[in-house]
Amino acid sequence: MADEPLVLGIETSCDETGVGIVRGTTLLADAVASSVDEHARFGGVVPEVASRAHLEAMVPTIDRALKEAGVGAKDLDGIAVTAGPGLAGALLVGVSAAKAYAYALGKPLYGVNHLASHICVDQLEHGPLPEPTMALLVSGGHSSLLLSSDITSDVRPMGATIDDAAGEAFDKIARVLNLGFPGGPVIDRYAREGDPDAIAFPRGLTGPRDPAYDFSFSGLKTAVARWIEAKRAAGEEVPVRDVAASFQEAVVDVLTRKAVRACKDEGVDHLMIGGGVAANSRLRALAQERCEKAGIRLRVPRPKLCTDNGAMVAALGAEMVARNRAASSWDLSADSSLPVTDPHVPGHDHVHEVSKENLYS
Amino acid sequence: MLLLALDTATPAVTVALHDGTDVIASSGQVDARRHGELLLPAVDRVLAEAGLKLDAVTAIVAGTGPGPYTGLRVGLMTADTFGLALGVPVYGVCTLDGLAYAADIDRGPFVVATDARRKEVYWATYADSRTRLTGPAVDRPADIADQVKGMPAVGAGALLYPETFPQAHEPEHVSAAALARLAAERLAAGEELPAPRPLYLRRPDAQVPKNYKVVTPK
Ligand SMILES: [Zn+2]
C-alpha cells in the first residue's frame, strides 16, 4: 500500500554493512556487503577491520538498495539505523551515515535496537507480528529469549546466555575440527551425515535448579574440545561428522527446549527464531517438531533475513513511523551496550522541529 | 560556491562554511570522546548561523587525518553521505595540511604533529604553510628527534612532547576554517582535490577480542 511508511534502514553493528528498504511490512531491497572474508583468517570478527570496511561499503550499498527498491531517496519517510548493541566503532559508522543522510534529505531519524530489529524482520516474511511474540535470537553475538507485546515499545528479556553465544560455540568447535570460519554453515553440513546420538555431550543449565530460560555454551564447548583432543591423543581418527552432529544436537536441544517452555509458561502461542544460527537446518527442524507438539506456531524468516541486514532495521523503523514513535535527535550516539529493553532511542525536545528549518521542505 | 568543511581527525570536532570569498561561519569543540554526537548538531548550528540550508552547499571538504580511527571515520562517513544525498563532490584534505595552513608560517621547514596515542605522533614537515615536504607518518617522538631538530612545530602532538619539539607552539588543533580556506584556494587555482579516503597509517589491530561478537548486554 502506497501510504505505508517507506523507510531505509542501516545496519553496521558487526561485520555486515546492511542497507534495506521496506514499505510497511513489504521488503523492497536488502543490500548487504560483508567483510566476513577479511576476518576469516583471524577466526573471529576484528572490530577495526569491520569498521574500515563499513566506511568503504556504505555509499555503494545505499546506492544499490535504492536501485533494487526502485525508489528515490526523496520519497523516503524516514531513515532507521542500528544504534546498538554491537561493536562501538562499527556502530558509529552506520549512525554517522544515517544521521547525515536523514539530515540532508530532511527526513526523521530513528535509532533502533539491533535485537528488536532481528525480531521485527519477520514482519517482512510472515506479516504483522502477533502480540505477544516469543523470540529466540541466536547468532555469533547473541543468544536470548525475548518476549514482546509491542516491538516498538516493549521487549522483555526472559533469558540469555551466561557465557558464550551459541554461534560462538559453533565457531570454536569448527576451529578445533579445522573446518574454518564461520563455523555454523560447515558444522550444519557435516552434521547432516553424522549421528546426533553418537556422543552424549552435556546440555548446559538444564538441571532442576538452573535458571529456566538462561543458556550456557561454554561448558559444552570445552567438553567437545576435550573429547576431540582425547581422540587425537590416543592416535584415533576424529569422527568429524558424528562430533558435528552430536555437538549441534546439544545446542539446538537446549535452545528449542527452553524456548518452547517459555512459550508454555507465558501462554504465548507464537515463537519466532532469528539471528544467524536460525539458518541452522537442525534447529529449524527440531523447533518445528517441538512447536507442533506444543501447539505453538513457529515463525522463522528465510536465512538471509536471519543474519544481520539492513532490512530488519528498516522493518523496525517503519513500525516506529507507523506507530508514531518519537524520532531520534541529531546528537544520537552509538551505544554498544544499548539495553534490549530499549527498542529505540527517542530524541529529546523538538529537535526535529528546529532542525527542519535547515532542510529541504 | 559554498564549501562545507569538517574535520574529526583530532580531539576537535570542527565545521566551517566558506562562500568562495571567505569563511562565513564556523564551529570548533574539543571533546575526543563525542565526535559522533557533536558533529551533526555543529553542522546544523553553522548553517543556521549563516542563514543557509544544507542544500545550498556545492562541495564538501573533509579532513582525512591521520587521526584516531573511530573519530576520523565520523567526519569521513558524514561527508561521504552528505555528498551522496546532495549530489555534490566530496574532497579530502590531509588534516595536518590544515594545521600547517593555520600555522601561517612563510618560511620553513617546520613540523606539524598531532597525538597518535600509544606514545606516538602523526607528523609531517612543511616548506611553508601550503607546501608539504615529507609525511604524513606515524612515529615515536624520540625516533624522529634528529629529523625535526631545530624546526618550529605546531599541533597537540608537538606540544605534548617538548623534548622532541622544544619550539612547539599554537595552533594546537585543526580548524575546519583553515581546511576550508586551503581547499578554496586550491580549487580556485584549478587544482584537483582527492577523494576523502582515510589516512590510517597503521594496520588494524588484528586482535580478536576475547568475547568477540558478543553484543548482548548482560
Ligand atoms: Zn545480530
mmCIF file with all atom_site columns, N, CA and C in Angstrom, chain B residues 148-175:
data_model
loop_
_atom_site.group_PDB
_atom_site.id
_atom_site.type_symbol
_atom_site.label_atom_id
_atom_site.label_alt_id
_atom_site.label_comp_id
_atom_site.label_asym_id
_atom_site.label_entity_id
_atom_site.label_seq_id
_atom_site.pdbx_PDB_ins_code
_atom_site.Cartn_x
_atom_site.Cartn_y
_atom_site.Cartn_z
_atom_site.occupancy
_atom_site.B_iso_or_equiv
_atom_site.pdbx_formal_charge
_atom_site.auth_seq_id
_atom_site.auth_comp_id
_atom_site.auth_asym_id
_atom_site.auth_atom_id
_atom_site.pdbx_PDB_model_num
ATOM 1  N N  . VAL B 1 148 ? 63.724 16.320 13.053 1.00 0.00 ? 148 VAL B N  1
ATOM 2  C CA . VAL B 1 148 ? 62.963 17.563 13.253 1.00 0.00 ? 148 VAL B CA 1
ATOM 3  C C  . VAL B 1 148 ? 63.762 18.576 14.075 1.00 0.00 ? 148 VAL B C  1
ATOM 4  N N  . LYS B 1 149 ? 65.011 18.259 14.331 1.00 0.00 ? 149 LYS B N  1
ATOM 5  C CA . LYS B 1 149 ? 65.855 19.116 15.168 1.00 0.00 ? 149 LYS B CA 1
ATOM 6  C C  . LYS B 1 149 ? 65.889 20.549 14.632 1.00 0.00 ? 149 LYS B C  1
ATOM 7  N N  . GLY B 1 150 ? 65.659 21.506 15.527 1.00 0.00 ? 150 GLY B N  1
ATOM 8  C CA . GLY B 1 150 ? 65.754 22.909 15.163 1.00 0.00 ? 150 GLY B CA 1
ATOM 9  C C  . GLY B 1 150 ? 64.541 23.469 14.445 1.00 0.00 ? 150 GLY B C  1
ATOM 10 N N  . MET B 1 151 ? 63.562 22.616 14.154 1.00 0.00 ? 151 MET B N  1
ATOM 11 C CA . MET B 1 151 ? 62.380 23.112 13.427 1.00 0.00 ? 151 MET B CA 1
ATOM 12 C C  . MET B 1 151 ? 61.311 23.607 14.388 1.00 0.00 ? 151 MET B C  1
ATOM 13 N N  . PRO B 1 152 ? 60.658 24.711 14.041 1.00 0.00 ? 152 PRO B N  1
ATOM 14 C CA . PRO B 1 152 ? 59.459 25.074 14.798 1.00 0.00 ? 152 PRO B CA 1
ATOM 15 C C  . PRO B 1 152 ? 58.404 23.985 14.592 1.00 0.00 ? 152 PRO B C  1
ATOM 16 N N  . ALA B 1 153 ? 57.478 23.869 15.532 1.00 0.00 ? 153 ALA B N  1
ATOM 17 C CA . ALA B 1 153 ? 56.473 22.810 15.420 1.00 0.00 ? 153 ALA B CA 1
ATOM 18 C C  . ALA B 1 153 ? 55.131 23.317 15.929 1.00 0.00 ? 153 ALA B C  1
ATOM 19 N N  . VAL B 1 154 ? 54.060 22.809 15.310 1.00 0.00 ? 154 VAL B N  1
ATOM 20 C CA . VAL B 1 154 ? 52.705 23.140 15.781 1.00 0.00 ? 154 VAL B CA 1
ATOM 21 C C  . VAL B 1 154 ? 51.901 21.858 15.957 1.00 0.00 ? 154 VAL B C  1
ATOM 22 N N  . GLY B 1 155 ? 50.803 21.967 16.693 1.00 0.00 ? 155 GLY B N  1
ATOM 23 C CA . GLY B 1 155 ? 49.903 20.826 16.881 1.00 0.00 ? 155 GLY B CA 1
ATOM 24 C C  . GLY B 1 155 ? 50.044 20.196 18.251 1.00 0.00 ? 155 GLY B C  1
ATOM 25 N N  . ALA B 1 156 ? 48.974 19.536 18.681 1.00 0.00 ? 156 ALA B N  1
ATOM 26 C CA . ALA B 1 156 ? 48.928 18.945 20.013 1.00 0.00 ? 156 ALA B CA 1
ATOM 27 C C  . ALA B 1 156 ? 50.021 17.897 20.216 1.00 0.00 ? 156 ALA B C  1
ATOM 28 N N  . GLY B 1 157 ? 50.400 17.207 19.151 1.00 0.00 ? 157 GLY B N  1
ATOM 29 C CA . GLY B 1 157 ? 51.442 16.187 19.256 1.00 0.00 ? 157 GLY B CA 1
ATOM 30 C C  . GLY B 1 157 ? 52.794 16.815 19.559 1.00 0.00 ? 157 GLY B C  1
ATOM 31 N N  . ALA B 1 158 ? 53.027 18.014 19.026 1.00 0.00 ? 158 ALA B N  1
ATOM 32 C CA . ALA B 1 158 ? 54.274 18.722 19.290 1.00 0.00 ? 158 ALA B CA 1
ATOM 33 C C  . ALA B 1 158 ? 54.271 19.274 20.717 1.00 0.00 ? 158 ALA B C  1
ATOM 34 N N  . LEU B 1 159 ? 53.141 19.832 21.108 1.00 0.00 ? 159 LEU B N  1
ATOM 35 C CA . LEU B 1 159 ? 53.030 20.412 22.457 1.00 0.00 ? 159 LEU B CA 1
ATOM 36 C C  . LEU B 1 159 ? 53.155 19.336 23.536 1.00 0.00 ? 159 LEU B C  1
ATOM 37 N N  . LEU B 1 160 ? 52.793 18.107 23.172 1.00 0.00 ? 160 LEU B N  1
ATOM 38 C CA . LEU B 1 160 ? 52.797 17.005 24.139 1.00 0.00 ? 160 LEU B CA 1
ATOM 39 C C  . LEU B 1 160 ? 54.205 16.488 24.416 1.00 0.00 ? 160 LEU B C  1
ATOM 40 N N  . TYR B 1 161 ? 55.109 16.654 23.462 1.00 0.00 ? 161 TYR B N  1
ATOM 41 C CA . TYR B 1 161 ? 56.462 16.093 23.615 1.00 0.00 ? 161 TYR B CA 1
ATOM 42 C C  . TYR B 1 161 ? 57.522 17.183 23.449 1.00 0.00 ? 161 TYR B C  1
ATOM 43 N N  . PRO B 1 162 ? 57.680 18.049 24.457 1.00 0.00 ? 162 PRO B N  1
ATOM 44 C CA . PRO B 1 162 ? 58.610 19.182 24.347 1.00 0.00 ? 162 PRO B CA 1
ATOM 45 C C  . PRO B 1 162 ? 60.073 18.746 24.202 1.00 0.00 ? 162 PRO B C  1
ATOM 46 N N  . GLU B 1 163 ? 60.429 17.524 24.644 1.00 0.00 ? 163 GLU B N  1
ATOM 47 C CA . GLU B 1 163 ? 61.826 17.085 24.485 1.00 0.00 ? 163 GLU B CA 1
ATOM 48 C C  . GLU B 1 163 ? 62.168 16.991 23.010 1.00 0.00 ? 163 GLU B C  1
ATOM 49 N N  . THR B 1 164 ? 61.214 16.496 22.206 1.00 0.00 ? 164 THR B N  1
ATOM 50 C CA . THR B 1 164 ? 61.449 16.361 20.774 1.00 0.00 ? 164 THR B CA 1
ATOM 51 C C  . THR B 1 164 ? 61.153 17.655 20.022 1.00 0.00 ? 164 THR B C  1
ATOM 52 N N  . PHE B 1 165 ? 60.137 18.385 20.545 1.00 0.00 ? 165 PHE B N  1
ATOM 53 C CA . PHE B 1 165 ? 59.695 19.602 19.854 1.00 0.00 ? 165 PHE B CA 1
ATOM 54 C C  . PHE B 1 165 ? 59.801 20.812 20.794 1.00 0.00 ? 165 PHE B C  1
ATOM 55 N N  . PRO B 1 166 ? 61.035 21.251 21.115 1.00 0.00 ? 166 PRO B N  1
ATOM 56 C CA . PRO B 1 166 ? 61.189 22.357 22.079 1.00 0.00 ? 166 PRO B CA 1
ATOM 57 C C  . PRO B 1 166 ? 60.594 23.670 21.567 1.00 0.00 ? 166 PRO B C  1
ATOM 58 N N  . GLN B 1 167 ? 60.443 23.779 20.238 1.00 0.00 ? 167 GLN B N  1
ATOM 59 C CA . GLN B 1 167 ? 59.902 25.026 19.697 1.00 0.00 ? 167 GLN B CA 1
ATOM 60 C C  . GLN B 1 167 ? 58.420 24.900 19.346 1.00 0.00 ? 167 GLN B C  1
ATOM 61 N N  . ALA B 1 168 ? 57.690 24.075 20.092 1.00 0.00 ? 168 ALA B N  1
ATOM 62 C CA . ALA B 1 168 ? 56.280 23.854 19.775 1.00 0.00 ? 168 ALA B CA 1
ATOM 63 C C  . ALA B 1 168 ? 55.427 25.058 20.170 1.00 0.00 ? 168 ALA B C  1
ATOM 64 N N  . HIS B 1 169 ? 54.483 25.368 19.321 1.00 0.00 ? 169 HIS B N  1
ATOM 65 C CA . HIS B 1 169 ? 53.535 26.448 19.672 1.00 0.00 ? 169 HIS B CA 1
ATOM 66 C C  . HIS B 1 169 ? 52.181 26.209 19.022 1.00 0.00 ? 169 HIS B C  1
ATOM 67 N N  . GLU B 1 170 ? 51.263 27.142 19.238 1.00 0.00 ? 170 GLU B N  1
ATOM 68 C CA . GLU B 1 170 ? 49.922 27.062 18.680 1.00 0.00 ? 170 GLU B CA 1
ATOM 69 C C  . GLU B 1 170 ? 50.001 27.125 17.140 1.00 0.00 ? 170 GLU B C  1
ATOM 70 N N  . PRO B 1 171 ? 48.958 26.735 16.425 1.00 0.00 ? 171 PRO B N  1
ATOM 71 C CA . PRO B 1 171 ? 47.691 26.170 16.897 1.00 0.00 ? 171 PRO B CA 1
ATOM 72 C C  . PRO B 1 171 ? 47.829 24.719 17.384 1.00 0.00 ? 171 PRO B C  1
ATOM 73 N N  . GLU B 1 172 ? 47.020 24.407 18.394 1.00 0.00 ? 172 GLU B N  1
ATOM 74 C CA . GLU B 1 172 ? 47.044 23.070 18.958 1.00 0.00 ? 172 GLU B CA 1
ATOM 75 C C  . GLU B 1 172 ? 46.200 22.120 18.098 1.00 0.00 ? 172 GLU B C  1
ATOM 76 N N  . HIS B 1 173 ? 44.982 22.578 17.748 1.00 0.00 ? 173 HIS B N  1
ATOM 77 C CA . HIS B 1 173 ? 44.072 21.702 16.993 1.00 0.00 ? 173 HIS B CA 1
ATOM 78 C C  . HIS B 1 173 ? 43.761 22.283 15.624 1.00 0.00 ? 173 HIS B C  1
ATOM 79 N N  . VAL B 1 174 ? 43.342 21.416 14.728 1.00 0.00 ? 174 VAL B N  1
ATOM 80 C CA . VAL B 1 174 ? 42.977 21.857 13.388 1.00 0.00 ? 174 VAL B CA 1
ATOM 81 C C  . VAL B 1 174 ? 41.635 22.584 13.452 1.00 0.00 ? 174 VAL B C  1
ATOM 82 N N  . SER B 1 175 ? 41.432 23.528 12.551 1.00 0.00 ? 175 SER B N  1
ATOM 83 C CA . SER B 1 175 ? 40.117 24.157 12.435 1.00 0.00 ? 175 SER B CA 1
ATOM 84 C C  . SER B 1 175 ? 39.588 23.927 11.029 1.00 0.00 ? 175 SER B C  1
#
